[in-house]
GROMACS .gro file of C-alpha atoms in nm:
model
  487
    1MET     CA    1   0.000   0.000   0.000
    2LYS     CA    2   0.286   0.234   0.089
    3LYS     CA    3   0.448   0.158  -0.247
    4ILE     CA    4   0.130   0.246  -0.437
    5TYR     CA    5   0.106   0.571  -0.240
    6LEU     CA    6   0.463   0.669  -0.330
    7ILE     CA    7   0.406   0.590  -0.698
    8SER     CA    8   0.087   0.799  -0.698
    9LEU     CA    9   0.271   1.085  -0.529
   10CYS     CA   10   0.541   1.072  -0.797
   11PHE     CA   11   0.280   1.097  -1.073
   12ILE     CA   12   0.122   1.395  -0.898
   13LEU     CA   13   0.458   1.569  -0.872
   14ILE     CA   14   0.542   1.489  -1.234
   15GLY     CA   15   0.201   1.620  -1.343
   16SER     CA   16   0.256   1.940  -1.147
   17HIS     CA   17   0.596   1.981  -1.309
   18VAL     CA   18   0.451   1.936  -1.658
   19ASP     CA   19   0.204   2.213  -1.589
   20ALA     CA   20   0.469   2.441  -1.439
   21GLN     CA   21   0.561   2.791  -1.554
   22GLN     CA   22   0.250   2.856  -1.753
   23PHE     CA   23   0.176   3.180  -1.935
   24GLU     CA   24  -0.164   3.310  -2.038
   25VAL     CA   25  -0.150   3.549  -2.332
   26ASN     CA   26  -0.430   3.766  -2.472
   27PHE     CA   27  -0.468   4.079  -2.681
   28ASN     CA   28  -0.634   4.395  -2.561
   29THR     CA   29  -0.991   4.448  -2.678
   30ASN     CA   30  -0.906   4.809  -2.774
   31LEU     CA   31  -0.629   4.680  -3.000
   32ARG     CA   32  -0.838   4.445  -3.212
   33GLN     CA   33  -1.212   4.378  -3.215
   34ASP     CA   34  -1.205   4.072  -3.444
   35SER     CA   35  -1.113   3.724  -3.329
   36PHE     CA   36  -0.766   3.593  -3.416
   37THR     CA   37  -0.672   3.272  -3.594
   38GLY     CA   38  -0.304   3.196  -3.641
   39GLN     CA   39   0.025   3.158  -3.458
   40VAL     CA   40   0.110   3.315  -3.122
   41LEU     CA   41   0.474   3.330  -3.017
   42LEU     CA   42   0.634   3.378  -2.678
   43TYR     CA   43   0.991   3.507  -2.670
   44MET     CA   44   1.210   3.494  -2.358
   45SER     CA   45   1.559   3.625  -2.292
   46LYS     CA   46   1.778   3.679  -1.990
   47VAL     CA   47   1.977   3.957  -2.158
   48ASN     CA   48   1.774   4.103  -2.446
   49THR     CA   49   1.527   4.354  -2.305
   50SER     CA   50   1.321   4.329  -2.627
   51PRO     CA   51   1.319   3.953  -2.685
   52LYS     CA   52   1.082   3.959  -2.984
   53ASP     CA   53   1.365   4.128  -3.173
   54ILE     CA   54   1.623   3.854  -3.122
   55ALA     CA   55   1.853   3.757  -3.408
   56VAL     CA   56   1.685   3.425  -3.481
   57GLY     CA   57   1.933   3.139  -3.464
   58LEU     CA   58   2.216   3.354  -3.329
   59GLU     CA   59   2.057   3.447  -2.996
   60LEU     CA   60   1.979   3.104  -2.854
   61THR     CA   61   1.705   3.192  -2.606
   62PRO     CA   62   1.378   3.012  -2.523
   63VAL     CA   63   1.099   3.057  -2.777
   64PHE     CA   64   0.753   2.897  -2.784
   65ARG     CA   65   0.464   2.882  -3.028
   66VAL     CA   66   0.094   2.794  -3.004
   67SER     CA   67  -0.165   2.778  -3.283
   68VAL     CA   68  -0.509   2.923  -3.208
   69THR     CA   69  -0.843   2.934  -3.388
   70ASP     CA   70  -1.102   3.207  -3.342
   71LEU     CA   71  -0.946   3.351  -3.027
   72LYS     CA   72  -1.173   3.631  -2.907
   73PRO     CA   73  -1.040   3.964  -2.780
   74GLY     CA   74  -0.967   3.930  -2.411
   75GLU     CA   75  -0.957   3.550  -2.423
   76ALA     CA   76  -0.627   3.393  -2.327
   77VAL     CA   77  -0.416   3.131  -2.500
   78ARG     CA   78  -0.216   2.917  -2.259
   79PHE     CA   79   0.151   2.840  -2.302
   80ASP     CA   80   0.252   2.521  -2.124
   81ASP     CA   81   0.444   2.207  -2.216
   82HIS     CA   82   0.216   2.147  -2.515
   83ALA     CA   83   0.364   2.450  -2.693
   84ILE     CA   84   0.617   2.399  -2.971
   85SER     CA   85   0.939   2.494  -2.796
   86TYR     CA   86   1.312   2.558  -2.813
   87PRO     CA   87   1.538   2.451  -2.650
   88VAL     CA   88   1.321   2.255  -2.406
   89ALA     CA   89   0.962   2.239  -2.285
   90LEU     CA   90   0.850   2.538  -2.081
   91SER     CA   91   0.868   2.352  -1.751
   92ASN     CA   92   1.233   2.263  -1.810
   93ILE     CA   93   1.383   2.600  -1.891
   94GLU     CA   94   1.662   2.727  -1.673
   95ARG     CA   95   1.543   2.914  -1.365
   96GLY     CA   96   1.611   3.283  -1.334
   97THR     CA   97   1.496   3.627  -1.441
   98TYR     CA   98   1.370   3.672  -1.797
   99TYR     CA   99   1.232   3.942  -2.020
  100VAL     CA  100   0.919   3.805  -2.190
  101GLN     CA  101   0.718   3.921  -2.491
  102ALA     CA  102   0.428   3.774  -2.687
  103VAL     CA  103   0.348   3.832  -3.053
  104PHE     CA  104   0.030   3.752  -3.247
  105ASP     CA  105   0.142   3.694  -3.606
  106LEU     CA  106  -0.104   3.837  -3.859
  107ASN     CA  107   0.139   3.750  -4.143
  108LEU     CA  108   0.059   4.058  -4.351
  109GLY     CA  109   0.364   4.046  -4.577
  110ASP     CA  110   0.677   4.116  -4.375
  111GLY     CA  111   0.936   3.847  -4.317
  112ASN     CA  112   1.034   3.910  -3.957
  113ILE     CA  113   0.755   3.814  -3.717
  114GLY     CA  114   0.875   4.029  -3.429
  115SER     CA  115   0.876   4.347  -3.640
  116GLY     CA  116   0.611   4.252  -3.896
  117THR     CA  117   0.375   4.538  -3.975
  118GLY     CA  118   0.038   4.495  -3.804
  119ASN     CA  119   0.146   4.218  -3.568
  120LEU     CA  120   0.015   4.252  -3.212
  121TYR     CA  121   0.269   4.241  -2.931
  122SER     CA  122   0.312   4.292  -2.560
  123GLU     CA  123   0.551   4.523  -2.387
  124PRO     CA  124   0.853   4.338  -2.241
  125VAL     CA  125   0.773   4.202  -1.896
  126ARG     CA  126   1.041   4.107  -1.645
  127VAL     CA  127   0.948   3.782  -1.473
  128GLU     CA  128   1.106   3.542  -1.230
  129ILE     CA  129   1.101   3.176  -1.329
  130ASP     CA  130   1.134   2.986  -1.003
  131LYS     CA  131   0.994   2.679  -0.829
  132ALA     CA  132   0.644   2.819  -0.786
  133PHE     CA  133   0.514   2.551  -1.020
  134LEU     CA  134   0.148   2.650  -1.004
  135LYS     CA  135   0.210   3.015  -1.089
  136VAL     CA  136   0.040   3.144  -1.408
  137ILE     CA  137   0.192   3.458  -1.557
  138GLN     CA  138  -0.043   3.693  -1.745
  139ILE     CA  139   0.079   3.864  -2.065
  140GLU     CA  140  -0.132   4.107  -2.268
  141ALA     CA  141  -0.061   4.241  -2.615
  142THR     CA  142  -0.138   4.611  -2.608
  143LYS     CA  143   0.045   4.738  -2.918
  144SER     CA  144   0.067   4.670  -3.290
  145VAL     CA  145   0.377   4.709  -3.507
  146LYS     CA  146   0.357   5.030  -3.707
  147PRO     CA  147   0.474   5.040  -4.071
  148ILE     CA  148   0.830   5.156  -4.124
  149ARG     CA  149   0.824   5.504  -4.265
  150MET     CA  150   1.005   5.587  -4.588
  151TYR     CA  151   1.171   5.929  -4.559
  152GLU     CA  152   1.163   6.067  -4.910
  153THR     CA  153   1.363   6.362  -5.041
  154ASP     CA  154   1.386   6.530  -5.382
  155TYR     CA  155   1.643   6.267  -5.477
  156LEU     CA  156   1.522   5.960  -5.287
  157LYS     CA  157   1.177   5.830  -5.378
  158GLU     CA  158   0.970   5.527  -5.289
  159PHE     CA  159   0.853   5.330  -5.592
  160LYS     CA  160   0.587   5.059  -5.563
  161VAL     CA  161   0.454   4.854  -5.853
  162GLN     CA  162   0.165   4.614  -5.812
  163SER     CA  163   0.253   4.284  -5.974
  164PRO     CA  164  -0.025   4.103  -6.164
  165LEU     CA  165   0.196   3.791  -6.170
  166LEU     CA  166   0.253   3.778  -5.794
  167SER     CA  167  -0.099   3.895  -5.712
  168ALA     CA  168  -0.247   3.612  -5.919
  169PHE     CA  169  -0.010   3.359  -5.759
  170HIS     CA  170  -0.102   3.462  -5.401
  171ASN     CA  171  -0.460   3.564  -5.474
  172THR     CA  172  -0.406   3.901  -5.307
  173ALA     CA  173  -0.245   4.231  -5.404
  174ILE     CA  174   0.136   4.199  -5.403
  175PHE     CA  175   0.374   4.485  -5.479
  176VAL     CA  176   0.737   4.499  -5.584
  177ASN     CA  177   0.873   4.779  -5.368
  178ALA     CA  178   1.193   4.978  -5.395
  179ALA     CA  179   1.360   5.310  -5.327
  180VAL     CA  180   1.490   5.516  -5.618
  181SER     CA  181   1.799   5.731  -5.570
  182LEU     CA  182   1.829   5.997  -5.838
  183PRO     CA  183   2.147   6.172  -5.958
  184LYS     CA  184   2.209   6.522  -5.830
  185ASP     CA  185   2.178   6.664  -6.181
  186TYR     CA  186   1.854   6.475  -6.259
  187TYR     CA  187   1.629   6.782  -6.250
  188LYS     CA  188   1.885   7.018  -6.405
  189GLN     CA  189   1.918   6.810  -6.722
  190PRO     CA  190   1.563   6.707  -6.813
  191ASP     CA  191   1.668   6.541  -7.141
  192LYS     CA  192   1.947   6.327  -6.999
  193THR     CA  193   1.902   5.953  -6.944
  194TYR     CA  194   2.093   5.737  -6.696
  195PRO     CA  195   2.213   5.382  -6.640
  196VAL     CA  196   2.050   5.196  -6.351
  197ILE     CA  197   2.220   4.993  -6.078
  198PHE     CA  198   2.003   4.758  -5.874
  199SER     CA  199   2.145   4.742  -5.521
  200ILE     CA  200   2.003   4.436  -5.346
  201PHE     CA  201   2.024   4.401  -4.970
  202GLY     CA  202   2.086   4.079  -4.784
  203PHE     CA  203   1.857   3.888  -4.553
  204GLY     CA  204   1.673   4.096  -4.293
  205ALA     CA  205   1.729   4.438  -4.450
  206ASN     CA  206   1.460   4.685  -4.548
  207TYR     CA  207   1.478   4.931  -4.836
  208LYS     CA  208   1.305   5.202  -4.632
  209LEU     CA  209   1.583   5.204  -4.374
  210TYR     CA  210   1.895   5.139  -4.581
  211SER     CA  211   1.828   5.312  -4.911
  212GLY     CA  212   2.082   5.578  -4.999
  213HIS     CA  213   2.365   5.414  -4.804
  214ASN     CA  214   2.556   5.263  -5.099
  215THR     CA  215   2.682   5.596  -5.225
  216PHE     CA  216   2.975   5.428  -5.404
  217LEU     CA  217   2.722   5.307  -5.664
  218GLU     CA  218   2.608   5.660  -5.754
  219GLN     CA  219   2.878   5.696  -6.022
  220LEU     CA  220   3.005   5.473  -6.301
  221GLY     CA  221   3.325   5.660  -6.367
  222ASP     CA  222   3.210   6.005  -6.480
  223GLN     CA  223   2.854   5.884  -6.542
  224PRO     CA  224   2.596   5.944  -6.265
  225THR     CA  225   2.354   5.658  -6.207
  226ILE     CA  226   2.004   5.591  -6.086
  227VAL     CA  227   2.031   5.345  -5.797
  228ILE     CA  228   1.735   5.117  -5.721
  229TYR     CA  229   1.737   4.972  -5.370
  230LEU     CA  230   1.567   4.633  -5.347
  231ASP     CA  231   1.546   4.414  -5.037
  232GLY     CA  232   1.345   4.109  -5.137
  233ASN     CA  233   1.142   4.111  -4.816
  234CYS     CA  234   0.853   3.861  -4.825
  235PRO     CA  235   0.659   3.651  -4.569
  236GLU     CA  236   0.907   3.361  -4.596
  237GLY     CA  237   1.211   3.586  -4.549
  238HIS     CA  238   1.401   3.688  -4.865
  239SER     CA  239   1.254   3.617  -5.207
  240THR     CA  240   1.595   3.653  -5.381
  241TYR     CA  241   1.384   3.762  -5.682
  242ALA     CA  242   1.379   3.402  -5.805
  243ASN     CA  243   1.073   3.235  -5.952
  244SER     CA  244   0.974   2.998  -5.674
  245ASP     CA  245   0.713   2.727  -5.614
  246VAL     CA  246   0.647   2.878  -5.270
  247ASN     CA  247   0.709   3.252  -5.306
  248GLY     CA  248   0.586   3.295  -5.660
  249PRO     CA  249   0.741   3.447  -5.978
  250TRP     CA  250   0.950   3.723  -5.822
  251GLY     CA  251   1.210   3.724  -6.101
  252ASP     CA  252   0.953   3.766  -6.375
  253ALA     CA  253   0.771   4.029  -6.169
  254LEU     CA  254   1.090   4.234  -6.144
  255VAL     CA  255   1.196   4.200  -6.507
  256LYS     CA  256   0.860   4.198  -6.686
  257GLU     CA  257   0.659   4.435  -6.464
  258PHE     CA  258   0.877   4.646  -6.236
  259ILE     CA  259   1.145   4.744  -6.489
  260PRO     CA  260   0.896   4.853  -6.761
  261ALA     CA  261   0.714   5.065  -6.500
  262LEU     CA  262   1.047   5.212  -6.391
  263GLN     CA  263   1.133   5.304  -6.749
  264LYS     CA  264   0.801   5.484  -6.790
  265THR     CA  265   0.851   5.684  -6.470
  266TYR     CA  266   1.223   5.767  -6.471
  267ARG     CA  267   1.470   5.856  -6.744
  268THR     CA  268   1.671   5.537  -6.785
  269ASN     CA  269   1.895   5.465  -7.084
  270GLY     CA  270   1.842   5.087  -7.097
  271ALA     CA  271   2.159   4.978  -6.916
  272PHE     CA  272   2.069   4.776  -6.604
  273LEU     CA  273   2.343   4.654  -6.372
  274LEU     CA  274   2.332   4.451  -6.049
  275HIS     CA  275   2.508   4.457  -5.715
  276GLY     CA  276   2.422   4.275  -5.396
  277HIS     CA  277   2.574   4.132  -5.080
  278SER     CA  278   2.495   3.799  -4.912
  279SER     CA  279   2.141   3.697  -5.016
  280GLY     CA  280   2.152   4.008  -5.234
  281GLY     CA  281   2.474   3.876  -5.387
  282TRP     CA  282   2.305   3.547  -5.475
  283THR     CA  283   2.011   3.746  -5.615
  284SER     CA  284   2.234   3.950  -5.844
  285LEU     CA  285   2.389   3.632  -5.984
  286TRP     CA  286   2.054   3.460  -6.025
  287LEU     CA  287   1.907   3.754  -6.214
  288GLN     CA  288   2.213   3.795  -6.437
  289VAL     CA  289   2.222   3.424  -6.526
  290ASN     CA  290   1.847   3.388  -6.583
  291TYR     CA  291   1.792   3.722  -6.760
  292PRO     CA  292   2.126   3.768  -6.935
  293LYS     CA  293   1.992   3.999  -7.204
  294THR     CA  294   1.821   4.229  -6.952
  295PHE     CA  295   2.123   4.294  -6.729
  296VAL     CA  296   2.462   4.408  -6.854
  297GLY     CA  297   2.673   4.314  -6.552
  298ALA     CA  298   2.657   4.180  -6.197
  299TRP     CA  299   2.892   4.219  -5.902
  300ALA     CA  300   2.803   3.963  -5.634
  301SER     CA  301   2.955   4.019  -5.292
  302ALA     CA  302   2.977   3.720  -5.056
  303PRO     CA  303   2.679   3.551  -5.222
  304ASP     CA  304   2.480   3.279  -5.050
  305GLN     CA  305   2.576   2.928  -5.154
  306VAL     CA  306   2.645   2.921  -5.529
  307ASP     CA  307   2.731   2.550  -5.527
  308PHE     CA  308   2.528   2.315  -5.306
  309ARG     CA  309   2.825   2.082  -5.271
  310ASN     CA  310   2.906   2.333  -5.001
  311TYR     CA  311   2.582   2.442  -4.837
  312GLN     CA  312   2.678   2.558  -4.487
  313ASP     CA  313   2.991   2.344  -4.532
  314VAL     CA  314   2.781   2.037  -4.620
  315ASN     CA  315   2.756   1.859  -4.954
  316ILE     CA  316   2.380   1.809  -4.961
  317TYR     CA  317   2.409   1.559  -5.246
  318ASP     CA  318   2.627   1.317  -5.047
  319ALA     CA  319   2.563   1.386  -4.678
  320ASP     CA  320   2.281   1.220  -4.485
  321ASN     CA  321   2.263   1.461  -4.192
  322ILE     CA  322   2.315   1.835  -4.161
  323TYR     CA  323   2.345   1.840  -3.780
  324TYR     CA  324   2.630   1.589  -3.746
  325ASN     CA  325   2.926   1.487  -3.959
  326SER     CA  326   3.029   1.127  -4.027
  327LYS     CA  327   3.210   1.118  -3.691
  328GLY     CA  328   2.899   1.225  -3.502
  329GLN     CA  329   3.036   1.573  -3.430
  330SER     CA  330   2.803   1.873  -3.433
  331ARG     CA  331   2.833   2.089  -3.743
  332PRO     CA  332   2.877   2.464  -3.689
  333LEU     CA  333   2.658   2.691  -3.899
  334PHE     CA  334   2.784   3.035  -3.802
  335THR     CA  335   3.145   3.098  -3.702
  336ILE     CA  336   3.396   3.365  -3.617
  337ALA     CA  337   3.638   3.397  -3.909
  338GLY     CA  338   3.519   3.067  -4.053
  339ARG     CA  339   3.696   2.879  -3.773
  340PHE     CA  340   3.545   2.925  -3.429
  341PRO     CA  341   3.184   2.802  -3.390
  342VAL     CA  342   2.923   3.045  -3.261
  343THR     CA  343   2.604   2.858  -3.350
  344PHE     CA  344   2.555   2.496  -3.449
  345SER     CA  345   2.318   2.379  -3.721
  346LYS     CA  346   2.094   2.189  -3.481
  347ASP     CA  347   2.026   2.496  -3.266
  348PHE     CA  348   1.966   2.716  -3.569
  349TYR     CA  349   1.721   2.479  -3.735
  350GLN     CA  350   1.535   2.394  -3.416
  351THR     CA  351   1.493   2.760  -3.323
  352GLU     CA  352   1.349   2.819  -3.669
  353ASP     CA  353   1.111   2.528  -3.616
  354VAL     CA  354   0.943   2.749  -3.355
  355ILE     CA  355   0.992   3.075  -3.548
  356TYR     CA  356   0.809   2.906  -3.829
  357ARG     CA  357   0.855   3.158  -4.112
  358GLY     CA  358   1.061   3.458  -4.213
  359SER     CA  359   1.390   3.322  -4.080
  360GLN     CA  360   1.706   3.252  -4.278
  361LEU     CA  361   1.695   2.875  -4.329
  362HIS     CA  362   1.322   2.875  -4.393
  363ALA     CA  363   1.385   3.147  -4.654
  364PHE     CA  364   1.617   2.908  -4.839
  365ASP     CA  365   1.356   2.633  -4.813
  366ALA     CA  366   1.092   2.862  -4.962
  367VAL     CA  367   1.307   2.966  -5.258
  368PHE     CA  368   1.463   2.629  -5.338
  369GLY     CA  369   1.195   2.385  -5.218
  370GLY     CA  370   0.836   2.316  -5.310
  371TYR     CA  371   0.530   2.102  -5.241
  372ASP     CA  372   0.444   1.734  -5.267
  373THR     CA  373   0.133   1.599  -5.442
  374ASP     CA  374  -0.069   1.653  -5.123
  375GLY     CA  375   0.028   2.019  -5.105
  376LYS     CA  376   0.267   1.973  -4.811
  377ARG     CA  377   0.597   2.158  -4.801
  378ILE     CA  378   0.906   1.961  -4.900
  379ARG     CA  379   1.188   2.083  -4.677
  380LEU     CA  380   1.555   1.995  -4.704
  381VAL     CA  381   1.610   1.910  -4.336
  382ASP     CA  382   1.408   1.727  -4.074
  383ASP     CA  383   1.416   1.972  -3.782
  384ALA     CA  384   1.399   1.699  -3.519
  385THR     CA  385   1.685   1.482  -3.645
  386GLY     CA  386   1.883   1.687  -3.897
  387LYS     CA  387   1.834   1.418  -4.161
  388ILE     CA  388   1.853   1.548  -4.518
  389ASN     CA  389   1.537   1.480  -4.716
  390LYS     CA  390   1.646   1.321  -5.043
  391ASN     CA  391   1.309   1.410  -5.197
  392ALA     CA  392   1.410   1.776  -5.172
  393ILE     CA  393   1.732   1.734  -5.372
  394PRO     CA  394   1.577   1.746  -5.722
  395LEU     CA  395   1.396   2.066  -5.627
  396TRP     CA  396   1.710   2.229  -5.489
  397LYS     CA  397   1.918   2.132  -5.792
  398ARG     CA  398   1.712   2.374  -5.999
  399TYR     CA  399   1.870   2.661  -5.802
  400ASP     CA  400   2.228   2.533  -5.783
  401LEU     CA  401   2.401   2.806  -5.983
  402SER     CA  402   2.704   2.589  -6.042
  403ILE     CA  403   2.492   2.315  -6.202
  404LEU     CA  404   2.291   2.568  -6.400
  405LEU     CA  405   2.600   2.733  -6.544
  406ARG     CA  406   2.778   2.404  -6.616
  407ASN     CA  407   2.482   2.247  -6.792
  408HIS     CA  408   2.390   2.551  -7.000
  409TRP     CA  409   2.718   2.733  -7.054
  410ASP     CA  410   2.725   2.673  -7.430
  411SER     CA  411   2.400   2.865  -7.470
  412LEU     CA  412   2.476   3.124  -7.201
  413LYS     CA  413   2.839   3.218  -7.266
  414LYS     CA  414   2.764   3.463  -7.545
  415ASP     CA  415   2.547   3.671  -7.312
  416LEU     CA  416   2.739   3.613  -6.987
  417ASN     CA  417   3.111   3.626  -7.070
  418GLY     CA  418   3.264   3.925  -6.895
  419LYS     CA  419   2.945   4.013  -6.707
  420ILE     CA  420   2.997   3.845  -6.369
  421ARG     CA  421   3.226   3.928  -6.079
  422ILE     CA  422   3.213   3.737  -5.749
  423SER     CA  423   3.409   3.858  -5.447
  424VAL     CA  424   3.416   3.706  -5.100
  425GLY     CA  425   3.612   3.715  -4.775
  426THR     CA  426   3.860   3.434  -4.712
  427SER     CA  427   3.725   3.396  -4.356
  428ASP     CA  428   3.353   3.407  -4.431
  429ASN     CA  429   3.145   3.331  -4.121
  430ILE     CA  430   2.914   3.093  -4.311
  431PHE     CA  431   3.182   2.923  -4.528
  432LEU     CA  432   3.059   3.101  -4.842
  433ASN     CA  433   3.415   3.135  -4.973
  434ARG     CA  434   3.433   2.754  -5.003
  435SER     CA  435   3.121   2.744  -5.218
  436VAL     CA  436   3.259   3.022  -5.440
  437ALA     CA  437   3.584   2.829  -5.483
  438LEU     CA  438   3.392   2.526  -5.611
  439LEU     CA  439   3.214   2.741  -5.868
  440GLU     CA  440   3.538   2.906  -5.977
  441LYS     CA  441   3.695   2.567  -6.046
  442GLU     CA  442   3.402   2.470  -6.268
  443MET     CA  443   3.405   2.802  -6.455
  444ASN     CA  444   3.781   2.782  -6.513
  445ALA     CA  445   3.733   2.436  -6.664
  446LEU     CA  446   3.485   2.590  -6.907
  447LYS     CA  447   3.722   2.882  -6.978
  448ALA     CA  448   3.442   3.118  -6.877
  449GLN     CA  449   3.526   3.488  -6.863
  450MET     CA  450   3.417   3.541  -6.504
  451GLU     CA  451   3.599   3.732  -6.229
  452PHE     CA  452   3.661   3.581  -5.885
  453SER     CA  453   3.821   3.773  -5.599
  454TYR     CA  454   3.912   3.658  -5.247
  455VAL     CA  455   4.001   3.924  -4.991
  456SER     CA  456   4.097   3.927  -4.625
  457GLY     CA  457   3.793   3.954  -4.400
  458ASP     CA  458   3.472   3.781  -4.309
  459HIS     CA  459   3.111   3.825  -4.421
  460PHE     CA  460   3.084   4.166  -4.254
  461THR     CA  461   3.434   4.319  -4.256
  462LEU     CA  462   3.535   4.289  -4.621
  463PHE     CA  463   3.381   4.620  -4.740
  464THR     CA  464   3.697   4.830  -4.747
  465ASP     CA  465   3.742   5.125  -4.983
  466GLU     CA  466   3.964   4.907  -5.201
  467TYR     CA  467   3.698   4.634  -5.211
  468LYS     CA  468   3.429   4.877  -5.321
  469GLN     CA  469   3.656   5.037  -5.580
  470ALA     CA  470   3.740   4.704  -5.741
  471GLY     CA  471   3.371   4.614  -5.763
  472THR     CA  472   3.264   4.947  -5.910
  473ASP     CA  473   3.555   4.936  -6.158
  474PHE     CA  474   3.412   4.608  -6.283
  475LEU     CA  475   3.066   4.760  -6.325
  476VAL     CA  476   3.221   5.056  -6.509
  477GLN     CA  477   3.380   4.815  -6.755
  478CYS     CA  478   3.047   4.635  -6.803
  479TYR     CA  479   2.879   4.966  -6.875
  480GLN     CA  480   3.148   5.071  -7.122
  481ASN     CA  481   3.107   4.739  -7.302
  482TRP     CA  482   2.734   4.804  -7.322
  483LEU     CA  483   2.793   5.155  -7.463
  484GLN     CA  484   3.009   5.012  -7.739
  485GLU     CA  485   2.729   4.774  -7.835
  486ASN     CA  486   2.459   5.041  -7.796
  487PRO     CA  487   2.605   5.365  -7.932
   0.00000   0.00000   0.00000
């Protein structure tokens, strides 16, 4: 009898522990009158006083997600051990003092959930997670994220073009948005036309905040330019302006809809050049390779993986697991100087499993992946185990730039020779220099006229004055070549 009593007591204590550290989250009735259906996220951090704004995957703090249907204003959704969680269930997180925020994701178009326009969120609350297992902490969303304001001037304008292609794909109005930076003599010389440089930001950027910063692109030698600032922001993260099974036809929308509208509005001379860094670097290459007659030159800086034989230092065609190598050792995903691990793949992917959209790895999945016959997403990696999904490989191969160039070089070389420059740091934090080296070897074998440059620095420190000058000199040469062909 005593034994049965002790066993029963253990189950009671275990049950109490499972229900420990619960949060009840609601949104203020003055904030929204309609019911809410969607995903609710709870962000916690011991050091970040605004935890909803964490750098997903780099700040490894507890995050939780619950799906709700028809949640009325004032009603609460409960976060307990049933929530999707990282790194552990709510009852097992480390004790201590945390800053906590909740976000109701309306998914209105922005990639980042924490800063997505229209999303409802709570002010940060400082709470103590202790052994008071029956305590329920109340969190109320009282604010909504306001749209980022675009500060226009006489020479910096916002330009938005509704895309029939993307709108039809998503069955809602979708715009291709950009900022237009005009030359200082644009209004003084009303008959003059100008070449255009598309400056494409990397993952997480926003054209409203960063437009006008790349002043080194405002001149091609003595020729002033119109600079178009793109950022590729979309609900899944970064569209990379590629036609995608998930994101829709972003490349065609840019080339077939945005550029014609741009030509009607601003005085362009028909020369379109590309520059981008990181995801923007990959975008510039993708656009140049897929629309070689539209663009006259591309300078890609530290582009995302251009050869999937090195995707985050993993050959996805041969490897079975992205979390662990053949010796069972954890694979780093982000490093210092390409050598010292900061974040491992497992932590990055499993954080993104909670932050279910708009994050970096999910952005790759959306661009390169697709759907099965039942309409379910085909992802490259199983978040729980790290196992590589071989069914995703044929989909991803379509976006392997190295394969694309190798297989189609005979038909592409006439329009691409001399039009591509790729530069990267020798200590890239995400091993991107190794992927570039694989592509260079393939292009050298084909005797392709393509520039490759490796400089001291990592993903963020390579932008010296010399680095920028070499890149712009290349674009100047591309423009001069275009002038000779288009006198």
